[in-house]
mmCIF file of C-alpha atoms in Angstrom:
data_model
loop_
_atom_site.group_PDB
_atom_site.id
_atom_site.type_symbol
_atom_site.label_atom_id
_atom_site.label_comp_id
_atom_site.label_asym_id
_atom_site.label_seq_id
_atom_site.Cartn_x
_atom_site.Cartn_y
_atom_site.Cartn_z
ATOM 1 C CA UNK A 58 9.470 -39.153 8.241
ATOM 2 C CA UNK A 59 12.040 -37.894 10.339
ATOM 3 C CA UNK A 60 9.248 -36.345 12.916
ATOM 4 C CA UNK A 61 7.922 -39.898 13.364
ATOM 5 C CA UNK A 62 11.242 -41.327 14.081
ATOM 6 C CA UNK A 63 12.384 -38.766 16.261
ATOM 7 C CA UNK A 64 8.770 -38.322 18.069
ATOM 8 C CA UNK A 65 6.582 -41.069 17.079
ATOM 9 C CA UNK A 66 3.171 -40.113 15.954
ATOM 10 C CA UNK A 67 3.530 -36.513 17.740
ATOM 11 C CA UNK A 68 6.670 -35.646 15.275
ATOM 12 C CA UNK A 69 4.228 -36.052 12.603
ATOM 13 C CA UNK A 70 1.736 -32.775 13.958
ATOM 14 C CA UNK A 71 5.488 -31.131 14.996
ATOM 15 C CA UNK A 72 6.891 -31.030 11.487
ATOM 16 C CA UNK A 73 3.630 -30.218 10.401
ATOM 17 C CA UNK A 74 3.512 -27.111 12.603
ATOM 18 C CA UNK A 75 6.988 -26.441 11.822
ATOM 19 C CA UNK A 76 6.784 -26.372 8.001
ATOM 20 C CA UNK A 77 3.794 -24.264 7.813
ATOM 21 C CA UNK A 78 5.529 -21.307 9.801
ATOM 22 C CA UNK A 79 8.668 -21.619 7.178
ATOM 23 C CA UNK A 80 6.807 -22.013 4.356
ATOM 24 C CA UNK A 81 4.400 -19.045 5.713
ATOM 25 C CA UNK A 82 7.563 -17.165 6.153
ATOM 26 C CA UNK A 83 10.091 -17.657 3.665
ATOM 27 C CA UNK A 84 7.464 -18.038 0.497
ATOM 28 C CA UNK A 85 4.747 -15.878 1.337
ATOM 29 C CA UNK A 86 5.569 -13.091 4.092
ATOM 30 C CA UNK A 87 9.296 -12.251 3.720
ATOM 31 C CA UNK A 88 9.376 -12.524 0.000
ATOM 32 C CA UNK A 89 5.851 -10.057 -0.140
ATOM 33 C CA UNK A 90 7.896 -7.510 2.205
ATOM 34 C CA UNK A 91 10.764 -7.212 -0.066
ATOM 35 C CA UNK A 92 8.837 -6.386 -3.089
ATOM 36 C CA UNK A 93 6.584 -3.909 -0.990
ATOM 37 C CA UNK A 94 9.763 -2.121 0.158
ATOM 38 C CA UNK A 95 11.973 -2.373 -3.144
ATOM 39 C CA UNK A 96 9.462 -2.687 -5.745
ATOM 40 C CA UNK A 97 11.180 -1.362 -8.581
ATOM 41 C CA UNK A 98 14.083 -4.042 -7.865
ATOM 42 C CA UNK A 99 12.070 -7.147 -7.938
ATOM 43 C CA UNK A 100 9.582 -6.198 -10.373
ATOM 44 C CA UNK A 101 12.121 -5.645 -13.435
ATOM 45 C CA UNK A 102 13.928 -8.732 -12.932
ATOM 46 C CA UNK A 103 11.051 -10.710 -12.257
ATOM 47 C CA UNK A 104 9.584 -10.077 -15.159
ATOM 48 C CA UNK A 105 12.215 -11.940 -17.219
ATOM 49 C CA UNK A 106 10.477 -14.963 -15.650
ATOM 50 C CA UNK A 107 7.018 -14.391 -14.985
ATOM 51 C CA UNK A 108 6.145 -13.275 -18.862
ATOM 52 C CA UNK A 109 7.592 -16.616 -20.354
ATOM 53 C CA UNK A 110 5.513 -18.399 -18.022
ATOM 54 C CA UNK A 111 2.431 -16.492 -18.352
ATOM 55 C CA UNK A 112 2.550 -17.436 -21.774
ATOM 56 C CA UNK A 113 3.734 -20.810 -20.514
ATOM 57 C CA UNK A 114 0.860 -20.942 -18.368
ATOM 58 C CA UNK A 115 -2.090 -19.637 -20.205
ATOM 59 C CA UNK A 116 -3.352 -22.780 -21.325
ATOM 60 C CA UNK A 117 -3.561 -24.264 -18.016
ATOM 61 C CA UNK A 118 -5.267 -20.886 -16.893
ATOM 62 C CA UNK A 119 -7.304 -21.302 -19.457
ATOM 63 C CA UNK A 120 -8.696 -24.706 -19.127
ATOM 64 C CA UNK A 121 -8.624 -24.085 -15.081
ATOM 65 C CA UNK A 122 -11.197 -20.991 -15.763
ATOM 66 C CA UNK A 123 -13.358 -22.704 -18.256
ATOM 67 C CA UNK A 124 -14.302 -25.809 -15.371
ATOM 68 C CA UNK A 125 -14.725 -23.247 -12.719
ATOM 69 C CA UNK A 126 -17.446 -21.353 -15.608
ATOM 70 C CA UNK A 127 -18.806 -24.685 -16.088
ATOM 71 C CA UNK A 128 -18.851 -25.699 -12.032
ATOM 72 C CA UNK A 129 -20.287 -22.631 -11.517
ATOM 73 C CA UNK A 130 -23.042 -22.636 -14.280
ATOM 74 C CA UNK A 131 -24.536 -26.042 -12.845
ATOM 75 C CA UNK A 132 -24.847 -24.051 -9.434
ATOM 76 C CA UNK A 133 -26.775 -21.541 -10.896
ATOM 77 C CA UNK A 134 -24.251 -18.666 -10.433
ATOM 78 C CA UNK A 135 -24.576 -16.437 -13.191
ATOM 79 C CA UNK A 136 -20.465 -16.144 -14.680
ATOM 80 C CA UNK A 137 -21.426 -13.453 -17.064
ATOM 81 C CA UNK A 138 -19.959 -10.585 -15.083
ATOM 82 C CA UNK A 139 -17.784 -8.514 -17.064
ATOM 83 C CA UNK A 140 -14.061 -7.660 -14.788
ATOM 84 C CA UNK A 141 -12.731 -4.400 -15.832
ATOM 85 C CA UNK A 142 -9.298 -3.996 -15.687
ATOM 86 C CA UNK A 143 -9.193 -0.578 -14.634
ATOM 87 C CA UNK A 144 -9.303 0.904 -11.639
ATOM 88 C CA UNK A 145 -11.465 2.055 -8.775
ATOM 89 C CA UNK A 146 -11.646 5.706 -7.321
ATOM 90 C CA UNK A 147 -10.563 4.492 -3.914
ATOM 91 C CA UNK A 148 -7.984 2.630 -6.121
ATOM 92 C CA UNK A 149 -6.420 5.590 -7.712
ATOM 93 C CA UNK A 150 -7.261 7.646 -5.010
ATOM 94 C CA UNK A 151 -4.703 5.245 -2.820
ATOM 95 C CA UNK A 152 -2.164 5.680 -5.770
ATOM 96 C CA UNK A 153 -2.272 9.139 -5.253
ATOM 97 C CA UNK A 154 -1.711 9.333 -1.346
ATOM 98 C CA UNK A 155 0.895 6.587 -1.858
ATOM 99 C CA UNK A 156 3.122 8.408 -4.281
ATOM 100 C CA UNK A 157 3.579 11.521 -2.008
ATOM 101 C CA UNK A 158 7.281 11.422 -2.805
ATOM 102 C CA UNK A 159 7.226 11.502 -6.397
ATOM 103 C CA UNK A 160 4.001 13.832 -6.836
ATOM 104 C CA UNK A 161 4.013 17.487 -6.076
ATOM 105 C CA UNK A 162 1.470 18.599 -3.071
ATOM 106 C CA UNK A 163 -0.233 20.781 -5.516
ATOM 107 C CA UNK A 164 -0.255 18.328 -8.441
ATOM 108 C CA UNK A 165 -1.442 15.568 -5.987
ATOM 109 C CA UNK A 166 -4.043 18.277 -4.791
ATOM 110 C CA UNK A 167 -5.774 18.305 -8.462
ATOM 111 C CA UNK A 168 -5.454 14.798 -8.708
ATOM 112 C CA UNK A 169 -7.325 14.423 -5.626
ATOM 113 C CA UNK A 170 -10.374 17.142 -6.909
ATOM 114 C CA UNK A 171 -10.244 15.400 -10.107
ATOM 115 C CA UNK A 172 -11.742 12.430 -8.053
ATOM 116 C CA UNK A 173 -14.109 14.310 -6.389
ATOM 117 C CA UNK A 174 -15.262 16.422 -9.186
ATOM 118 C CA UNK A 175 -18.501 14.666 -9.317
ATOM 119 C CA UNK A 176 -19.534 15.324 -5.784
ATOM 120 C CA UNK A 177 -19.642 19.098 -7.146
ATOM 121 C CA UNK A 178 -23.066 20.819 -7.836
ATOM 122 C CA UNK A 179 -23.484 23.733 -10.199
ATOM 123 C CA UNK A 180 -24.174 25.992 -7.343
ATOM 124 C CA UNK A 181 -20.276 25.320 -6.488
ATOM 125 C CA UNK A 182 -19.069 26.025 -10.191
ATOM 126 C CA UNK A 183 -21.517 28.304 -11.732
ATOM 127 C CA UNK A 184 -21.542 32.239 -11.176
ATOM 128 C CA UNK A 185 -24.981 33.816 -10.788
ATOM 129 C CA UNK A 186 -25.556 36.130 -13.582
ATOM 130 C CA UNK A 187 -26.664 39.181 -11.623
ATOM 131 C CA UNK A 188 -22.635 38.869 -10.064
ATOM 132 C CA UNK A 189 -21.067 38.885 -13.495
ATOM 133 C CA UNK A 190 -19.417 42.152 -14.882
ATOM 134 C CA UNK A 191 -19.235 42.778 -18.122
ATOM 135 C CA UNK A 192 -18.940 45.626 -21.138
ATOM 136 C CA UNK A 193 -21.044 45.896 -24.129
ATOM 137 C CA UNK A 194 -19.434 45.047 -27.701
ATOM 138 C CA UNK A 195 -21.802 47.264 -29.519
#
């Protein structure tokens, strides 16, 4: 309203443009890079508010989830796929570069050849027997 009367019908597209940067800005970019770069002070304290309206919320969430199944069912997309809730390799593997600070190089190390144990072939592991040393019990 106050773009039109300041600019006529161009004040309308103005305010428009205007409100999408601060809204971009101030609820989605600015408020994302604080948590990034202080996560362990926003997370705590936001989770006095976000559990009492998850639970809050989890009817709406449900009902919300069950018309997208249904929606999607009468397109022919299947909905039975199962989420896991864990996490990828290239998921932990992240966690593990990312927490350089708080993980020892060696410790981070094992971590790492944990993840790629299964690229490993017994040729890599095993020791041929005609290499091994050993004495007789008897």
């Amino acid at each position: 309203i106050v773009g039109m009367r300041l600019y006529g019908d161009a004040g309308v597209a103005i305010a428009t443009g205007v409100l999408t940067f601060v809204v971009l800005v101030f609820a989605e970019v600015l408020p994302k890079t604080i948590a990034a770069l202080y996560p362990e002070k926003v997370a705590y304290p936001s989770s006095f508010l976000l559990a009492p309206l998850q639970i809050l919320m989890m009817p709406l969430v449900w009902l919300l989830n069950a018309i997208t199944r249904m929606l999607m069912r009468m397109m022919g997309i299947k909905t039975d796929i199962v989420v896991s809730g864990s996490l990828s390799k290239e998921e932990l593997r992240t966690i593990v570069h990312e927490s350089r600070s708080q993980i020892s190089r060696r410790n981070q190390d094992m971590l790492l050849s944990v993840l790629d144990l299964e690229k490993m072939t017994v040729d890599d592991i095993m020791v041929p027997r005609s290499e091994i040393i050993g004495i007789d019990i008897n």
